[in-house]
Coordinates of C-alpha atoms in Angstrom, one line a residue:
M1 CA -52.3 89.5 25.9
N2 CA -49.2 89.2 23.9
T3 CA -46.7 87.1 25.7
R4 CA -43.0 87.1 24.9
R5 CA -40.8 84.2 25.8
P6 CA -37.2 84.7 26.9
L7 CA -34.5 84.0 24.3
A8 CA -33.2 81.2 26.6
A9 CA -36.6 79.5 26.5
V10 CA -36.8 79.8 22.7
A11 CA -33.4 78.2 22.4
A12 CA -34.4 75.3 24.6
I13 CA -37.4 74.7 22.5
L14 CA -35.3 74.7 19.3
V15 CA -32.8 72.2 20.8
A16 CA -35.6 69.9 21.8
A17 CA -37.2 70.1 18.3
T18 CA -33.8 69.3 16.7
A19 CA -33.5 66.2 19.0
L20 CA -36.9 64.9 18.0
A21 CA -36.1 65.4 14.3
S22 CA -33.0 63.4 14.6
C23 CA -35.1 60.4 15.7
A24 CA -36.9 60.3 12.4
D25 CA -35.7 59.2 8.9
G26 CA -36.0 61.3 5.8
G27 CA -39.6 60.0 5.3
G28 CA -40.6 61.0 8.8
R29 CA -40.7 57.4 10.0
G30 CA -39.0 56.3 13.2
A31 CA -35.8 54.3 12.8
P32 CA -36.3 50.5 13.4
E33 CA -35.5 49.3 16.8
A34 CA -32.5 47.1 17.3
D35 CA -33.3 43.3 17.4
N36 CA -32.9 42.2 21.0
V37 CA -32.4 38.6 20.0
A38 CA -28.7 37.6 20.5
A39 CA -26.9 36.6 17.3
T40 CA -26.4 32.8 17.0
P41 CA -22.6 32.2 17.1
T42 CA -21.1 30.4 14.1
V43 CA -20.0 26.9 15.0
S44 CA -17.0 25.6 13.1
A45 CA -16.9 21.8 13.1
T46 CA -13.3 20.5 13.3
V47 CA -13.0 17.2 11.4
A48 CA -10.0 15.2 12.6
A49 CA -7.8 13.9 9.8
P50 CA -7.8 10.1 9.6
A51 CA -4.9 8.6 11.6
A52 CA -2.1 7.1 9.6
P53 CA -2.1 3.3 9.7
K54 CA 0.1 1.7 12.3
Y55 CA 2.2 -1.0 10.7
I56 CA 3.4 -3.9 12.8
D57 CA 6.2 -6.5 12.7
V58 CA 4.7 -10.0 12.1
T59 CA 7.9 -12.0 11.8
G60 CA 7.3 -15.7 12.4
Q61 CA 3.6 -15.3 12.4
G62 CA 0.9 -16.4 10.0
R63 CA 0.2 -19.9 8.8
E64 CA 3.4 -21.5 7.4
L65 CA 3.1 -23.9 4.5
P66 CA 4.7 -27.4 4.8
R67 CA 8.4 -27.4 4.2
D68 CA 10.1 -30.0 2.0
S69 CA 13.1 -32.2 2.7
V70 CA 14.9 -31.0 -0.4
D71 CA 15.8 -27.4 0.6
R72 CA 13.5 -26.7 3.5
A73 CA 11.3 -24.5 1.4
Q74 CA 7.5 -23.9 1.7
F75 CA 5.6 -25.9 -0.9
S76 CA 2.0 -26.3 -1.9
A77 CA 0.4 -28.4 -4.7
T78 CA -2.2 -25.6 -4.9
P79 CA -0.5 -22.3 -6.0
Q80 CA -0.6 -19.6 -3.4
P81 CA 1.6 -16.7 -2.3
G82 CA 4.7 -17.7 -0.5
A83 CA 4.9 -21.2 -2.1
K84 CA 7.9 -22.5 -3.9
V85 CA 7.8 -22.5 -7.7
L86 CA 10.4 -24.4 -9.8
R87 CA 11.8 -24.3 -13.4
W88 CA 14.5 -26.1 -15.3
N89 CA 16.7 -24.5 -18.0
S90 CA 17.8 -26.1 -21.2
A91 CA 20.9 -27.5 -19.5
G92 CA 18.6 -29.4 -17.0
V93 CA 19.6 -27.1 -14.1
G94 CA 16.7 -26.4 -11.8
D95 CA 16.1 -23.2 -9.9
R96 CA 13.4 -22.1 -7.4
C97 CA 11.6 -18.8 -6.7
T98 CA 8.5 -17.8 -4.8
L99 CA 4.9 -17.2 -6.0
G100 CA 3.9 -13.6 -5.3
P101 CA 0.5 -11.9 -4.8
A102 CA -2.6 -13.3 -6.6
V103 CA -3.9 -11.1 -9.4
T104 CA -6.5 -11.2 -12.2
V105 CA -5.9 -10.2 -15.8
G106 CA -9.3 -9.8 -17.3
S107 CA -11.2 -13.0 -16.4
R108 CA -8.0 -15.0 -15.9
S109 CA -6.3 -15.8 -12.5
A110 CA -2.6 -15.5 -12.1
F111 CA 0.2 -14.9 -9.7
L112 CA 3.1 -12.4 -9.9
T113 CA 6.7 -13.4 -9.5
A114 CA 10.1 -12.0 -10.3
G115 CA 11.0 -11.6 -14.0
H116 CA 14.4 -13.1 -13.5
C117 CA 12.6 -16.3 -12.4
A118 CA 10.8 -16.7 -15.8
G119 CA 13.5 -18.3 -17.9
A120 CA 13.0 -18.5 -21.7
G121 CA 9.4 -19.5 -21.7
V122 CA 10.1 -22.7 -19.8
T123 CA 7.3 -24.4 -17.7
Q124 CA 7.0 -23.5 -14.1
F125 CA 6.1 -26.1 -11.6
A126 CA 4.4 -26.3 -8.2
Q127 CA 5.7 -28.9 -5.8
G128 CA 3.2 -31.4 -4.4
D129 CA 5.2 -33.5 -1.9
A130 CA 8.0 -33.1 0.6
A131 CA 10.4 -35.2 -1.4
G132 CA 10.1 -33.1 -4.5
K133 CA 9.0 -36.0 -6.7
V134 CA 5.4 -34.7 -7.4
L135 CA 5.5 -31.7 -9.6
I136 CA 2.4 -29.9 -11.0
P137 CA 3.0 -27.9 -14.2
L138 CA 1.7 -24.4 -14.1
G139 CA 2.7 -23.2 -17.5
P140 CA 5.4 -20.6 -18.4
A141 CA 6.0 -17.3 -16.7
V142 CA 5.0 -14.7 -19.3
Q143 CA 5.3 -11.0 -20.0
A144 CA 8.6 -11.1 -18.1
V145 CA 10.8 -8.1 -17.6
N146 CA 14.1 -8.2 -15.8
E147 CA 16.2 -5.1 -15.5
D148 CA 18.8 -6.9 -13.5
G149 CA 19.1 -4.5 -10.7
V150 CA 19.4 -1.3 -12.9
P151 CA 16.4 1.0 -13.0
G152 CA 15.1 1.9 -16.4
A153 CA 14.7 5.4 -17.9
D154 CA 11.8 6.1 -15.5
G155 CA 14.1 5.5 -12.6
I156 CA 12.0 2.6 -11.3
L157 CA 13.4 -0.9 -11.2
D158 CA 11.3 -3.5 -13.0
D159 CA 11.5 -7.3 -12.4
R160 CA 8.2 -9.0 -12.8
A161 CA 6.3 -11.8 -14.6
L162 CA 2.9 -13.5 -14.6
I163 CA 2.1 -17.2 -14.1
F164 CA -1.4 -18.0 -15.1
T165 CA -3.3 -20.7 -13.2
S166 CA -6.7 -22.2 -13.1
T167 CA -6.6 -22.0 -9.3
P168 CA -9.2 -19.5 -7.9
P169 CA -7.1 -17.0 -6.1
T170 CA -7.7 -16.0 -2.4
P171 CA -7.0 -12.6 -1.1
Q172 CA -4.7 -13.6 1.8
I173 CA -1.0 -13.8 2.6
A174 CA 0.3 -16.6 4.7
G175 CA -3.3 -17.8 5.2
T176 CA -3.7 -15.1 7.8
W177 CA -3.7 -11.5 6.6
T178 CA -6.4 -10.3 4.2
V179 CA -5.1 -8.3 1.3
A180 CA -6.7 -4.8 1.6
G181 CA -5.0 -3.3 -1.5
S182 CA -1.7 -1.9 -2.5
L183 CA 0.4 1.2 -2.2
T184 CA 1.5 3.4 -5.0
V185 CA 5.2 4.3 -5.5
K186 CA 4.7 7.7 -3.9
E187 CA 2.7 6.2 -1.0
T188 CA 5.5 3.7 -0.4
Q189 CA 8.1 6.5 -0.5
R190 CA 6.2 8.4 2.2
L191 CA 6.4 5.5 4.7
P192 CA 8.5 6.5 7.7
H193 CA 12.0 5.1 8.0
G194 CA 12.0 1.9 10.0
T195 CA 8.5 0.9 9.0
P196 CA 8.3 -2.9 9.3
I197 CA 8.4 -4.2 5.7
C198 CA 7.4 -7.9 5.5
V199 CA 7.9 -10.7 3.1
D200 CA 6.5 -14.3 2.8
G201 CA 9.3 -16.2 1.0
A202 CA 9.4 -19.9 0.2
T203 CA 12.8 -20.1 2.0
S204 CA 12.5 -17.5 4.8
G205 CA 8.8 -17.7 5.5
V206 CA 7.3 -14.6 7.1
R207 CA 9.9 -12.1 8.2
C208 CA 9.9 -8.3 8.5
G209 CA 12.7 -5.7 8.5
G210 CA 12.8 -1.9 9.0
L211 CA 12.5 0.2 5.9
I212 CA 15.8 1.7 4.8
S213 CA 14.9 3.6 1.7
A214 CA 12.3 3.7 -1.2
E215 CA 14.0 6.5 -3.0
R216 CA 16.4 4.7 -5.4
G217 CA 13.9 3.1 -7.7
R218 CA 13.3 0.2 -5.3
V219 CA 12.3 -0.7 -1.8
E220 CA 15.3 -1.5 0.5
F221 CA 14.7 -2.9 3.9
V222 CA 16.6 -4.8 6.6
G223 CA 17.1 -8.4 5.7
K224 CA 18.2 -11.4 7.7
P225 CA 21.9 -10.9 8.4
G226 CA 24.3 -13.4 9.8
T227 CA 24.0 -16.2 7.3
A228 CA 25.4 -16.7 3.8
A229 CA 22.9 -16.6 1.0
P230 CA 20.2 -16.5 3.7
S231 CA 17.1 -16.5 1.6
K232 CA 17.9 -18.0 -1.9
G233 CA 14.6 -18.8 -3.5
D234 CA 12.6 -15.8 -2.0
S235 CA 12.7 -13.9 -5.3
G236 CA 9.2 -13.0 -6.5
A237 CA 7.7 -13.2 -3.0
P238 CA 5.1 -10.7 -1.9
V239 CA 6.4 -7.7 0.0
F240 CA 3.8 -6.1 2.2
V241 CA 2.9 -4.2 5.4
V242 CA 0.4 -5.3 8.0
D243 CA -1.6 -2.8 10.0
D244 CA -2.8 -3.3 13.6
S245 CA -6.2 -4.5 12.3
G246 CA -4.5 -7.5 10.6
R247 CA -4.9 -6.3 7.0
A248 CA -2.0 -6.6 4.5
T249 CA -1.2 -4.0 2.0
V250 CA 1.1 -5.1 -0.9
I251 CA 4.0 -2.8 -1.8
G252 CA 6.2 -5.0 -4.1
L253 CA 8.0 -8.2 -5.0
V254 CA 11.4 -9.5 -3.8
T255 CA 14.0 -9.0 -6.4
S256 CA 17.4 -9.4 -4.7
E257 CA 19.3 -9.6 -1.4
A258 CA 22.7 -8.6 -0.2
R259 CA 25.2 -11.4 -0.1
D260 CA 25.5 -11.2 3.7
G261 CA 21.7 -11.0 4.1
S262 CA 21.8 -7.6 5.6
T263 CA 19.3 -6.0 3.2
T264 CA 16.5 -7.1 0.9
N265 CA 15.4 -5.3 -2.2
A266 CA 12.0 -5.2 -3.7
T267 CA 10.4 -3.7 -6.8
F268 CA 7.3 -1.6 -6.5
I269 CA 3.9 -3.2 -7.1
E270 CA 2.2 -0.3 -8.8
P271 CA 4.2 -0.2 -12.1
A272 CA 4.1 -4.0 -12.3
L273 CA 0.3 -4.1 -12.1
L274 CA 0.0 -1.2 -14.6
S275 CA 2.3 -2.7 -17.2
L276 CA 0.8 -6.2 -17.0
G277 CA -2.8 -4.9 -17.0
A278 CA -3.4 -6.8 -13.8
E279 CA -5.5 -6.2 -10.7
L280 CA -4.6 -7.3 -7.3
V281 CA -7.0 -9.8 -5.7
T282 CA -8.3 -8.1 -2.6
A283 CA -11.0 -8.8 0.0
S284 CA -13.1 -5.8 -1.0

């Protein structure tokens, strides 16, 4: 018997067939099932930037060297940073400065000091007793440059010299703070205003003053106001910062002070080391 289906039934069959066809790909294969495993989220690790060093004021701290009865300056028969260094000119007039940081030049040991302390190739002396009668010759200060307070063509003030010595250098300032390294000119210029800038001078000992500026070819910081010519003899002394872990980082050498003692000026250590071919003696 020939059975005819209603048009509505035929249409329903066609719709169903179309739906089934849509579940197959062009090759007649079923579409892959979705993966039911949840996607692993991407974890972004945040690495904190290292904290900037915290520099502290260490005025009056550290191990002070003995002071003489001549001008109350720190002295030592063994050359070391912060100790008095003496010279006499052709007229027999003496002058004193301070030994700066310990360095090496090739295999030789030396100390930095200010160029204006060098004289014309005259011998420099360490002082061995409080009365100033025992003097130990160190040799002349060499490779001296003194721009006399006026920065050169590069805009950076230069006032440095080397005093070679047979004394094995130690990486410490004031017998207390281990020298960790030095700052470049740009790193020094990035120090915040008011950062404690410290010096260990033969006359003044260890004192610190807030940074005023490092943008005029030199480092200018608060001095020791209130006394006339407060720190004569500090020229050449190491200028440094001390972090809260007790490490010293050298930034320069004392070059001058205001007459009223209100400010101290220092040269940058980086160009001095580069021009002298010297390396700072550090604990590392």
